[in-house]
XYZ file of N, CA, C and O in Angstrom:
812
model
N 0.811 -1.195 0.029
C 0.049 -0.131 0.071
C 0.936 1.538 -0.017
O 0.678 2.027 -0.662
N 1.841 1.330 1.042
C 2.517 2.526 1.020
C 3.894 2.285 0.008
O 4.933 2.337 0.408
N 3.485 2.212 -1.390
C 4.423 2.064 -2.093
C 4.664 3.145 -3.175
O 3.902 4.169 -3.171
N 5.911 3.100 -3.921
C 6.024 4.360 -4.785
C 5.225 4.521 -5.710
O 4.631 5.805 -6.093
N 4.383 3.467 -6.484
C 3.337 3.483 -7.379
C 2.144 4.226 -7.018
O 1.763 5.269 -7.373
N 1.812 4.043 -5.437
C 0.552 4.814 -4.900
C 1.108 6.388 -4.720
O 0.299 7.198 -5.036
N 2.178 6.529 -4.240
C 2.729 7.722 -4.068
C 2.682 8.600 -5.543
O 2.319 9.777 -5.487
N 3.168 7.940 -6.570
C 3.209 8.650 -7.623
C 1.632 9.228 -8.213
O 1.525 10.119 -8.805
N 0.820 8.075 -7.839
C -0.593 8.351 -8.443
C -1.129 9.563 -7.708
O -1.916 10.595 -8.043
N -0.556 9.611 -6.216
C -1.271 10.730 -5.720
C -0.515 12.270 -6.093
O -1.110 12.987 -6.041
N 0.580 12.035 -6.234
C 1.506 13.183 -6.810
C 0.728 13.807 -8.080
O 0.444 14.908 -8.105
N 0.488 12.855 -8.858
C -0.122 13.214 -10.285
C -1.437 13.764 -9.957
O -2.003 14.905 -10.723
N -2.301 13.205 -9.133
C -3.652 13.657 -8.860
C -3.617 15.007 -8.142
O -4.592 15.825 -8.474
N -2.413 15.339 -7.607
C -2.529 16.796 -6.889
C -1.758 17.866 -7.713
O -1.526 18.951 -7.328
N -1.246 17.330 -9.055
C -0.539 18.260 -9.797
C 0.893 18.500 -9.224
O 1.413 19.744 -9.512
N 1.396 17.570 -8.490
C 2.881 17.785 -8.212
C 3.921 16.958 -8.682
O 3.297 15.865 -9.579
N 5.184 17.471 -8.738
C 6.153 16.699 -9.234
C 6.244 15.401 -8.482
O 5.847 15.168 -7.367
N 6.914 14.188 -9.218
C 7.039 12.892 -8.686
C 7.600 13.002 -7.149
O 7.168 12.077 -6.441
N 8.743 13.880 -6.738
C 9.156 13.819 -5.554
C 9.453 12.538 -4.932
O 8.973 12.226 -3.877
N 10.075 11.649 -5.792
C 10.668 10.428 -5.060
C 11.548 10.535 -4.003
O 11.492 9.620 -2.989
N 12.289 11.575 -3.791
C 13.106 11.568 -2.663
C 12.349 11.997 -1.465
O 12.550 11.480 -0.063
N 11.101 12.425 -1.543
C 10.331 12.593 -0.328
C 9.605 11.202 -0.003
O 9.567 10.951 1.402
N 9.299 10.589 -1.157
C 8.614 9.218 -0.769
C 9.598 8.273 -0.250
O 9.368 7.694 0.970
N 11.068 8.291 -0.471
C 12.156 7.483 0.160
C 12.285 7.896 1.539
O 12.477 7.207 2.575
N 12.190 9.416 1.741
C 12.308 9.985 3.348
C 11.342 9.384 4.079
O 11.413 8.948 5.270
N 9.996 9.359 3.656
C 9.111 9.094 4.470
C 8.931 7.676 4.665
O 8.669 7.112 5.706
N 9.209 6.898 3.751
C 9.231 5.420 4.094
C 10.500 4.974 4.893
O 10.403 4.159 5.773
N 11.614 5.805 4.691
C 12.689 5.487 5.717
C 12.187 5.909 7.246
O 12.606 5.055 8.233
N 11.575 7.032 7.282
C 11.066 7.511 8.625
C 9.988 6.227 9.533
O 10.328 5.971 10.598
N 8.985 5.889 8.543
C 8.069 4.611 9.206
C 8.948 3.464 9.264
O 8.244 2.705 9.908
N 10.120 3.197 8.813
C 11.022 2.192 9.100
C 11.982 2.033 9.991
O 12.637 1.200 10.370
N 11.939 3.155 10.919
C 12.858 3.334 11.868
C 12.941 2.385 13.131
O 11.728 1.838 13.350
N 13.979 1.755 13.614
C 14.115 0.495 14.419
C 13.280 0.898 15.486
O 12.828 -0.251 16.358
N 13.200 2.086 16.116
C 12.369 2.279 17.390
C 11.006 2.211 17.338
O 10.238 2.276 18.291
N 10.448 2.156 16.012
C 8.887 2.333 15.936
C 8.440 0.597 15.955
O 9.164 -0.210 15.365
N 7.388 0.473 16.647
C 6.677 -0.804 16.554
C 5.322 -0.724 16.179
O 4.870 -1.788 15.829
N 4.703 0.447 16.331
C 3.185 0.727 15.916
C 3.108 1.573 14.925
O 2.586 1.606 14.078
N 3.901 2.721 14.839
C 3.795 3.826 14.016
C 4.797 3.583 12.870
O 5.863 4.319 12.699
N 4.551 2.715 12.273
C 5.185 1.957 11.031
C 4.777 1.992 9.840
O 3.534 2.726 9.527
N 5.337 1.606 8.672
C 4.648 1.312 7.484
C 3.445 0.566 7.633
O 2.418 0.837 6.601
N 3.164 -0.149 8.378
C 2.123 -1.088 8.393
C 0.893 -0.380 8.955
O -0.163 -0.559 8.435
N 1.131 0.826 9.859
C 0.139 1.679 10.386
C -0.317 2.417 9.168
O -1.749 2.504 8.935
N 0.500 2.934 8.070
C 0.119 3.729 7.262
C -0.586 2.786 6.175
O -1.759 3.195 5.617
N -0.145 1.776 6.144
C -0.842 0.682 5.023
C -2.336 0.516 5.529
O -3.398 0.485 4.597
N -2.467 0.521 6.767
C -3.907 -0.027 7.410
C -4.493 1.210 7.160
O -5.861 1.093 6.832
N -4.227 2.305 7.403
C -4.962 3.632 7.219
C -5.397 3.842 5.883
O -6.458 4.310 5.673
N -4.534 3.431 4.864
C -4.690 3.638 3.606
C -5.796 2.713 3.110
O -6.515 2.963 2.424
N -5.787 1.699 3.564
C -6.805 0.617 3.442
C -8.289 1.264 3.851
O -9.214 0.909 3.140
N -8.353 1.521 5.163
C -9.438 2.244 5.675
C -9.925 3.385 4.829
O -11.146 3.376 4.486
N -8.798 4.143 4.287
C -9.195 5.226 3.511
C -9.963 4.867 2.304
O -10.976 5.711 1.825
N -9.468 4.025 1.640
C -9.897 3.572 0.369
C -11.439 2.986 0.427
O -11.999 3.267 -0.420
N -11.693 2.589 1.672
C -13.072 2.147 1.898
C -14.046 3.251 2.265
O -15.484 3.192 2.053
N -13.541 4.478 2.428
C -14.406 5.651 2.879
C -13.999 6.834 1.873
O -14.633 8.019 1.996
N -13.218 6.632 0.785
C -12.761 7.780 0.129
C -13.787 8.566 -0.492
O -13.626 9.857 -0.871
N -15.006 7.921 -0.976
C -16.103 8.565 -1.480
C -16.693 9.475 -0.726
O -17.572 10.581 -0.965
N -16.697 9.623 0.612
C -17.358 10.493 1.489
C -16.092 11.490 1.874
O -16.537 12.632 2.578
N -14.988 11.603 1.352
C -13.981 12.654 1.735
C -14.225 13.868 0.826
O -14.730 13.773 -0.270
N -14.064 15.080 1.539
C -14.363 16.142 0.516
C -13.379 16.492 -0.364
O -13.340 16.924 -1.533
N -11.960 16.426 0.098
C -10.758 16.405 -0.663
C -9.914 15.359 -0.494
O -8.938 15.209 0.431
N -10.381 14.364 -1.136
C -9.420 12.889 -0.952
C -8.015 13.046 -1.271
O -7.194 12.266 -0.381
N -7.569 13.854 -1.941
C -6.116 13.626 -2.228
C -5.260 14.447 -1.048
O -4.400 14.022 -0.690
N -5.740 15.430 -0.587
C -5.093 16.150 0.643
C -5.205 15.344 1.515
O -4.478 15.179 2.587
N -6.383 14.614 1.897
C -6.637 13.523 3.038
C -5.683 12.455 3.212
O -4.980 12.224 3.757
N -5.398 12.014 1.899
C -4.557 11.036 1.631
C -3.190 11.492 1.766
O -2.179 10.636 2.549
N -2.732 12.493 1.321
C -1.368 13.010 1.611
C -1.135 13.158 3.405
O -0.073 12.906 3.877
N -2.050 13.764 3.921
C -2.041 13.908 5.373
C -1.872 12.561 6.029
O -1.175 12.512 7.106
N -2.453 11.350 5.432
C -2.233 10.073 6.167
C -0.887 9.798 6.097
O -0.041 9.266 6.893
N -0.318 10.032 4.889
C 1.299 9.675 4.466
C 2.325 10.516 5.523
O 3.211 9.912 5.761
N 1.748 11.714 5.937
C 2.550 12.560 6.598
C 2.482 12.430 8.094
O 3.410 12.920 8.872
N 1.309 12.071 8.508
C 0.748 12.485 10.009
C 1.590 12.043 11.073
O 1.568 12.405 12.162
N 2.344 10.782 10.946
C 3.212 10.273 12.002
C 4.688 10.274 11.510
O 5.417 9.398 11.853
N 5.049 10.945 10.348
C 6.428 11.018 9.797
C 7.484 11.291 10.741
O 8.440 10.492 10.667
N 7.354 11.951 11.566
C 8.122 12.312 12.705
C 7.516 11.772 13.915
O 6.565 12.338 14.480
N 8.101 10.825 14.462
C 7.707 10.009 15.688
C 8.972 9.766 16.668
O 9.367 8.965 16.462
N 8.852 10.436 17.786
C 9.663 10.226 18.822
C 8.859 10.229 20.078
O 8.060 11.214 20.613
N 8.798 9.002 20.754
C 7.804 8.751 21.837
C 7.755 9.830 22.943
O 6.667 9.963 23.446
N 8.788 10.326 23.268
C 8.647 11.249 24.380
C 8.669 12.731 24.006
O 8.722 13.574 24.781
N 8.613 12.802 22.791
C 8.101 14.222 22.236
C 6.501 14.626 22.232
O 5.971 13.798 22.199
N 6.513 15.899 22.591
C 5.119 16.508 22.722
C 4.721 17.325 21.281
O 3.534 17.677 21.241
N 5.655 17.141 20.080
C 5.435 18.028 18.863
C 5.586 17.134 17.720
O 5.833 17.682 16.730
N 5.261 15.903 17.929
C 5.321 14.893 16.777
C 4.387 15.260 15.734
O 4.866 15.436 14.581
N 3.100 15.678 16.044
C 2.227 16.006 15.080
C 2.402 17.410 14.577
O 2.508 17.341 13.115
N 3.052 18.320 15.199
C 3.319 19.515 14.700
C 4.509 19.474 13.841
O 4.398 20.245 12.681
N 5.462 18.782 14.186
C 6.745 18.423 13.515
C 6.181 17.818 11.986
O 6.880 18.263 10.984
N 5.517 16.911 12.161
C 5.027 16.105 11.110
C 4.265 17.188 9.970
O 4.502 17.212 8.879
N 3.195 18.013 10.697
C 2.531 18.824 9.866
C 3.430 19.767 9.144
O 3.275 20.196 8.065
N 4.515 20.247 9.831
C 5.331 21.164 9.494
C 6.279 20.765 8.368
O 6.460 21.354 7.330
N 6.735 19.484 8.202
C 7.145 18.763 7.073
C 6.300 18.752 5.946
O 6.844 19.075 4.816
N 5.073 18.472 6.170
C 4.182 18.379 4.821
C 4.053 19.768 4.178
O 3.860 19.985 3.255
N 3.967 20.611 5.292
C 3.610 21.995 4.899
C 4.929 22.645 4.042
O 4.817 23.116 3.069
N 6.170 22.256 4.570
C 7.303 22.721 3.870
C 7.221 21.996 2.311
O 7.564 22.549 1.536
N 7.158 20.758 2.384
C 7.048 19.952 1.129
C 6.065 20.622 0.180
O 6.486 20.756 -0.989
N 4.968 20.982 0.564
C 3.849 21.472 -0.182
C 4.303 22.738 -0.649
O 4.026 23.119 -2.053
N 4.693 23.457 0.085
C 5.144 25.029 -0.209
C 6.160 25.124 -1.208
O 6.133 25.880 -2.181
N 7.110 24.159 -1.141
C 8.321 23.977 -1.909
C 7.980 23.582 -3.451
O 8.543 23.784 -4.216
N 6.843 22.922 -3.564
C 6.171 22.524 -4.738
C 5.172 23.316 -5.323
O 4.490 23.188 -6.377
N 4.902 24.518 -4.687
C 3.967 25.411 -5.247
C 2.612 25.255 -5.090
O 1.719 25.813 -5.751
N 2.313 24.444 -4.132
C 0.743 24.021 -3.885
C 0.288 25.126 -3.148
O 0.753 25.992 -2.577
N -1.085 25.342 -3.485
C -2.070 26.605 -2.885
C -1.831 26.815 -1.417
O -1.966 25.632 -0.821
N -1.825 27.963 -0.902
C -1.739 28.268 0.386
C -3.017 27.558 1.190
O -2.851 27.072 2.314
N -4.307 27.684 0.633
C -5.487 27.042 1.338
C -5.265 25.757 1.628
O -5.631 25.086 2.526
N -4.638 25.004 0.487
C -4.581 23.547 0.656
C -3.677 23.144 1.559
O -3.712 22.166 2.309
N -2.240 23.958 1.565
C -1.314 23.528 2.686
C -2.027 23.789 3.938
O -1.569 22.966 4.602
N -2.921 24.816 4.102
C -3.412 25.108 5.544
C -4.204 23.789 5.861
O -4.296 23.376 6.994
N -4.974 23.380 5.038
C -5.907 22.112 5.106
C -5.191 21.053 5.527
O -5.475 20.317 6.513
N -4.155 20.626 4.710
C -3.233 19.503 5.024
C -2.815 19.463 6.479
O -2.712 18.594 7.221
N -2.032 20.928 6.773
C -1.643 21.125 8.041
C -2.691 20.786 9.279
O -2.155 20.035 10.198
N -3.774 21.102 9.034
C -4.947 21.173 9.970
C -5.249 19.503 10.145
O -5.787 19.196 11.307
N -5.396 18.789 8.858
C -5.646 17.441 9.048
C -4.624 16.645 9.925
O -5.057 15.760 10.465
N -3.520 16.914 9.688
C -2.312 16.226 10.586
C -2.574 16.505 11.943
O -2.466 15.835 12.705
N -2.844 17.992 12.214
C -2.881 18.418 13.701
C -3.974 17.654 14.223
O -4.252 17.620 15.422
N -5.252 17.351 13.637
C -6.278 16.746 14.198
C -5.997 15.441 14.675
O -6.684 14.915 15.595
N -4.812 14.893 14.144
C -4.499 13.405 14.692
C -3.843 13.711 16.191
O -3.350 12.540 16.734
N -3.835 14.543 16.842
C -3.366 15.091 18.214
C -4.594 14.313 19.026
O -4.485 13.991 20.330
N -5.855 14.041 18.586
C -6.971 13.651 19.203
C -7.312 14.215 20.563
O -7.410 13.676 21.552
N -7.203 15.759 20.360
C -7.602 16.562 21.532
C -8.974 17.006 21.470
O -9.352 17.798 21.998
N -9.709 16.581 20.565
C -11.069 16.962 20.385
C -11.724 17.932 19.703
O -12.561 18.562 19.506
N -10.524 18.913 19.101
C -10.490 20.169 18.265
C -10.753 20.042 16.712
O -10.157 20.775 16.141
N -11.497 18.928 16.334
C -11.609 18.759 14.950
C -12.830 19.635 14.287
O -13.980 19.770 15.377
N -12.820 20.093 13.383
C -13.639 21.060 12.866
C -14.376 20.720 11.319
O -15.311 20.572 11.547
N -13.473 20.215 10.528
C -13.929 20.072 9.052
C -14.415 18.557 9.105
O -14.041 17.845 9.855
N -15.232 18.019 7.861
C -15.560 16.725 7.822
C -14.391 15.983 7.574
O -14.232 14.939 8.253
N -13.444 16.447 6.849
C -12.199 15.602 6.516
C -11.343 15.511 7.926
O -10.809 14.454 7.843
N -11.387 16.518 8.735
C -10.549 16.367 10.071
C -11.201 15.339 10.691
O -10.655 14.317 11.437
N -12.642 15.216 10.695
C -12.999 14.100 11.448
C -13.115 12.659 10.925
O -12.618 11.615 11.604
N -12.972 12.743 9.735
C -12.646 11.495 8.956
C -11.253 10.961 8.923
O -11.079 9.760 9.249
N -10.209 11.968 9.159
C -8.793 11.288 9.362
C -8.630 10.873 10.795
O -8.019 9.948 11.243
N -9.458 11.496 11.840
C -9.412 11.116 13.064
C -9.971 9.629 13.271
O -9.329 8.800 14.060
N -11.121 9.408 12.739
C -11.764 8.332 12.694
C -10.889 7.108 11.991
O -10.706 5.995 12.352
N -10.311 7.241 10.928
C -9.428 6.466 10.187
C -8.305 6.070 11.234
O -7.774 4.880 11.287
N -7.672 6.956 11.825
C -6.560 6.808 12.718
C -6.617 6.109 13.957
O -6.171 5.083 14.311
N -8.005 6.117 14.385
C -8.526 5.422 15.481
C -9.357 4.048 15.318
O -9.788 3.412 16.284
N -9.413 3.724 13.966
C -10.083 2.630 13.430
C -9.311 1.209 14.265
O -9.921 0.279 14.608
N -7.911 1.399 14.671
C -7.163 0.271 15.401
C -8.090 0.087 16.606
O -7.801 -1.281 16.977
N -8.691 0.834 17.329
C -9.360 0.663 18.745
C -10.478 -0.264 18.380
O -10.828 -0.857 19.400
N -11.064 -0.350 17.212
C -12.229 -1.216 16.834
C -11.815 -2.458 16.137
O -12.728 -3.313 15.725
N -10.572 -2.724 16.221
C -10.177 -3.994 15.476
C -10.546 -5.353 16.400
O -10.808 -5.332 17.633
N -10.323 -6.567 15.825
C -10.564 -7.737 16.496
C -9.521 -7.621 17.426
O -8.671 -7.302 17.560
N -10.267 -8.260 18.767
C -9.435 -8.234 19.940
C -7.772 -8.669 19.813
O -7.076 -7.901 20.509
N -7.532 -9.599 19.051
C -6.184 -10.164 19.212
C -5.521 -9.016 18.370
O -4.210 -8.827 18.740
N -5.773 -8.285 17.503
C -5.213 -7.324 16.661
C -4.922 -6.311 17.386
O -3.848 -5.363 17.811
N -6.019 -5.938 18.239
C -6.025 -4.738 19.275
C -4.818 -4.987 20.464
O -4.343 -4.044 20.705
N -4.812 -6.267 20.943
C -4.013 -6.500 21.952
C -2.594 -6.223 21.388
O -1.683 -5.858 22.179
N -2.344 -6.697 20.278
C -0.893 -6.673 19.692
C -0.493 -5.070 19.666
O 0.513 -4.629 19.909
N -1.484 -4.188 19.348
C -1.446 -2.743 19.194
C -1.047 -2.158 20.528
O -0.054 -1.587 20.522
N -1.699 -2.735 21.617
C -1.251 -2.260 22.987
C 0.146 -2.805 23.236
O 0.916 -1.836 23.847
N 0.626 -3.887 22.986
C 1.938 -4.373 23.316
C 2.863 -3.527 22.303
O 3.904 -3.062 22.854
N 2.555 -3.077 21.318
C 3.536 -2.451 20.199
C 3.847 -0.902 20.854
O 4.762 -0.471 20.663
N 2.510 -0.390 21.282
C 2.733 1.058 21.855
C 3.687 1.111 23.142
O 4.410 1.794 23.065
N 3.502 0.008 23.772
C 4.165 -0.005 25.198
C 5.816 -0.400 24.784
O 6.513 0.507 25.444
N 5.981 -1.030 23.631
C 7.335 -1.137 23.250
C 7.953 0.182 22.950
O 9.203 0.417 22.854
N 7.043 1.063 22.029
C 7.594 2.258 21.737
C 7.853 3.331 23.212
O 8.676 4.302 22.865
N 7.186 3.027 24.135
C 7.540 3.952 25.295
C 8.112 2.882 26.253
O 7.889 3.151 27.553
N 8.801 2.007 25.980
C 9.620 1.005 26.827
C 10.411 1.826 27.966
O 11.002 1.237 28.910
N 11.061 3.061 27.444
C 11.995 3.669 28.497
C 11.313 4.628 29.502
O 11.753 4.889 30.460
N 9.654 4.459 29.408
C 9.154 5.143 30.343
C 8.569 3.976 31.385
O 8.381 3.022 31.264
N 9.198 4.359 32.688
C 8.697 3.363 33.762
C 7.263 2.869 33.812
O 6.428 3.695 33.528
N 7.258 1.542 34.195
C 5.676 1.094 34.016
C 4.748 1.889 34.881
O 3.489 1.983 34.466
N 5.013 2.432 36.013
C 4.113 2.773 36.843
C 3.500 4.191 36.107
O 2.273 4.732 36.284
N 4.441 4.959 35.547
C 4.022 6.051 34.912
C 3.280 5.687 33.801
O 2.265 6.286 33.331
N 3.839 4.871 32.935
C 3.161 4.470 31.657
C 1.787 3.933 31.965
O 0.670 4.451 31.229
N 1.435 3.297 33.013
C 0.409 2.535 33.300
C -0.592 3.757 33.631
O -1.775 3.709 33.055
N -0.366 4.692 34.356
C -1.269 5.989 34.746
C -1.344 6.710 33.558
O -2.822 7.163 33.244
N -0.579 7.028 32.831
C -1.044 7.829 31.527
C -1.575 7.037 30.436
O -2.534 7.704 29.767
N -1.518 5.753 30.401
C -2.366 5.100 29.448
C -3.602 4.771 29.786
O -4.624 5.033 29.117
N -3.774 4.655 31.135
C -5.261 4.352 31.564
C -6.086 5.962 31.622
O -7.111 5.799 30.842
N -5.383 7.001 31.632
C -6.072 8.169 31.434
C -6.377 8.432 29.917
O -7.405 8.831 29.783
N -5.472 8.034 29.151
C -5.876 8.297 27.714
C -7.092 7.233 27.314
O -7.870 7.740 26.644
N -7.050 6.060 27.628
C -8.090 5.253 27.165
C -9.268 5.353 27.937
O -10.183 5.414 27.308
N -9.325 5.949 29.228
C -10.574 6.130 29.872
C -11.132 7.647 29.298
O -12.386 7.706 29.215
N -10.098 8.561 28.735
C -10.894 9.633 27.961
C -11.631 9.113 26.664
O -12.581 10.152 26.453
N -11.098 8.095 26.036
C -11.967 7.756 24.787
C -13.226 7.192 25.516
O -14.479 7.624 24.708
N -13.130 6.446 26.615
C -14.607 5.818 26.761
C -15.653 6.947 27.455
O -16.778 6.914 27.535
N -14.971 7.869 28.027
C -15.716 9.064 28.616
C -16.316 9.952 27.589
O -17.511 10.658 27.843
N -16.007 9.887 26.284
C -16.557 10.647 25.444
C -17.786 10.181 24.703
O -18.259 8.820 24.972
N -18.872 11.001 24.267
C -20.095 10.456 23.953
C -20.025 9.450 22.886
O -20.554 8.549 22.825
N -19.172 9.684 21.988
C -18.804 8.623 20.818
C -17.236 8.699 20.705
O -16.648 9.920 20.566
N -16.705 7.622 20.304
C -15.158 7.751 20.074
C -15.208 8.090 18.703
O -14.098 8.812 18.304
N -15.971 7.704 17.827
C -16.088 8.168 16.402
C -16.903 9.234 15.871
O -17.744 9.456 16.751
N -16.552 9.979 15.069
C -17.193 10.961 14.700
C -18.342 10.821 13.577
O -19.065 11.489 13.681
N -17.987 9.894 12.478
C -18.775 9.681 11.370
C -19.759 8.203 11.524
O -19.075 7.271 12.080
N -20.720 8.206 10.996
C -21.508 7.097 11.042
C -20.989 5.796 10.558
O -21.111 4.641 11.337
N -20.130 5.797 9.470
C -19.580 4.581 9.111
C -18.635 3.979 10.125
O -18.593 2.595 10.312
N -17.817 4.699 10.747
C -17.226 4.168 11.794
C -17.772 4.011 13.316
O -17.464 3.032 13.999
N -18.771 4.676 13.486
C -19.729 4.567 14.741
C -20.295 3.089 14.743
O -20.386 2.136 15.424
N -20.792 2.719 13.215
C -21.589 1.557 13.139
C -20.689 0.248 12.936
O -21.163 -0.763 13.601
N -19.439 0.375 12.512
C -18.503 -0.512 12.374
C -17.583 -0.993 13.519
O -17.018 -1.910 13.354
N -17.117 0.275 14.333
C -16.140 0.019 15.134
C -16.535 0.448 16.718
O -15.611 -0.017 17.634
N -17.409 1.176 16.810
C -17.671 1.652 18.286
C -17.846 0.952 19.335
O -17.068 0.703 20.223
N -18.983 -0.412 19.176
C -19.035 -1.119 20.001
C -17.592 -1.984 20.379
O -17.234 -2.388 21.489
N -16.954 -2.369 19.473
C -15.868 -3.276 19.577
C -14.780 -2.372 20.309
O -13.910 -2.898 20.992
N -14.397 -1.155 19.882
C -13.543 -0.297 20.287
C -13.809 -0.157 22.059
O -12.958 -0.154 22.819
N -15.044 0.080 22.381
C -15.283 0.108 23.670
C -15.002 -1.095 24.556
O -14.374 -0.905 25.677
N -15.242 -2.201 23.864
C -14.993 -3.416 24.428
C -13.487 -3.732 24.769
O -12.980 -4.030 25.932
N -12.626 -3.414 23.619
C -11.315 -3.477 23.734
C -10.711 -2.606 24.599
O -9.638 -2.897 25.489
N -11.170 -1.305 24.684
C -10.566 -0.256 25.628
C -10.879 -0.621 26.985
O -9.976 -0.686 27.843
N -12.005 -1.236 27.473
C -12.369 -1.567 28.804
C -11.435 -2.950 29.181
O -11.056 -2.744 30.357
N -11.267 -3.818 28.406
C -10.301 -4.848 28.565
C -9.006 -4.344 28.953
O -8.090 -4.754 29.769
N -8.482 -3.424 28.020
C -7.157 -2.925 28.148
C -7.054 -2.245 29.552
O -6.011 -2.444 30.149
N -8.172 -1.324 30.061
C -7.928 -0.680 31.209
C -7.762 -1.829 32.317
O -7.163 -1.603 33.515
N -8.685 -2.813 32.248
C -8.651 -3.852 33.340
C -7.369 -4.623 33.168
O -6.994 -4.946 34.494
N -6.528 -4.683 32.136
C -5.463 -5.235 32.339
C -4.062 -4.580 32.620
O -3.065 -5.162 32.954
N -4.231 -3.077 32.697
C -3.179 -2.295 33.033
C -2.825 -2.295 34.592
O -3.852 -2.401 35.435
């Protein structure tokens, strides 16, 4: 999925040059050895979900580009991963002469994956739901997700990790709905709540 052919197709659709060096840089970033969840596999999974709901996206090309970039810079102990990734996408698009309004939309899409509740546009809601689809995965897949996230934060002492992870997971349960849009609510909401409840009990 996260292959050069797909990247070239996206570049063509957006009216951008091939930019193969940026593809190489993105692939290298998602292949860093310290990553266990935020990997090429994560982008593949998101692109697969995206393909299933592409027809309800307002600007599908910009949404897809945001998926490619949204975890490009990922350091577990950093609080600016999303901003750094969004800025990389912004720099990339600006250097290729993409329109300012489009650049701002892509930046906002990536920042929406902070999951702090401040999503505004339909496509921002959509990328958040795609990013959180893992929460509604089959239990065995979800359990592997939890193990992989812990590996990424392996330098954090367990008692601190346990507290922070519980707080994050509880925040999802406390929301009226984990997902924003009906296709995700219908397909993932109940399983996501089941998975998160189990994860909290096991922490």
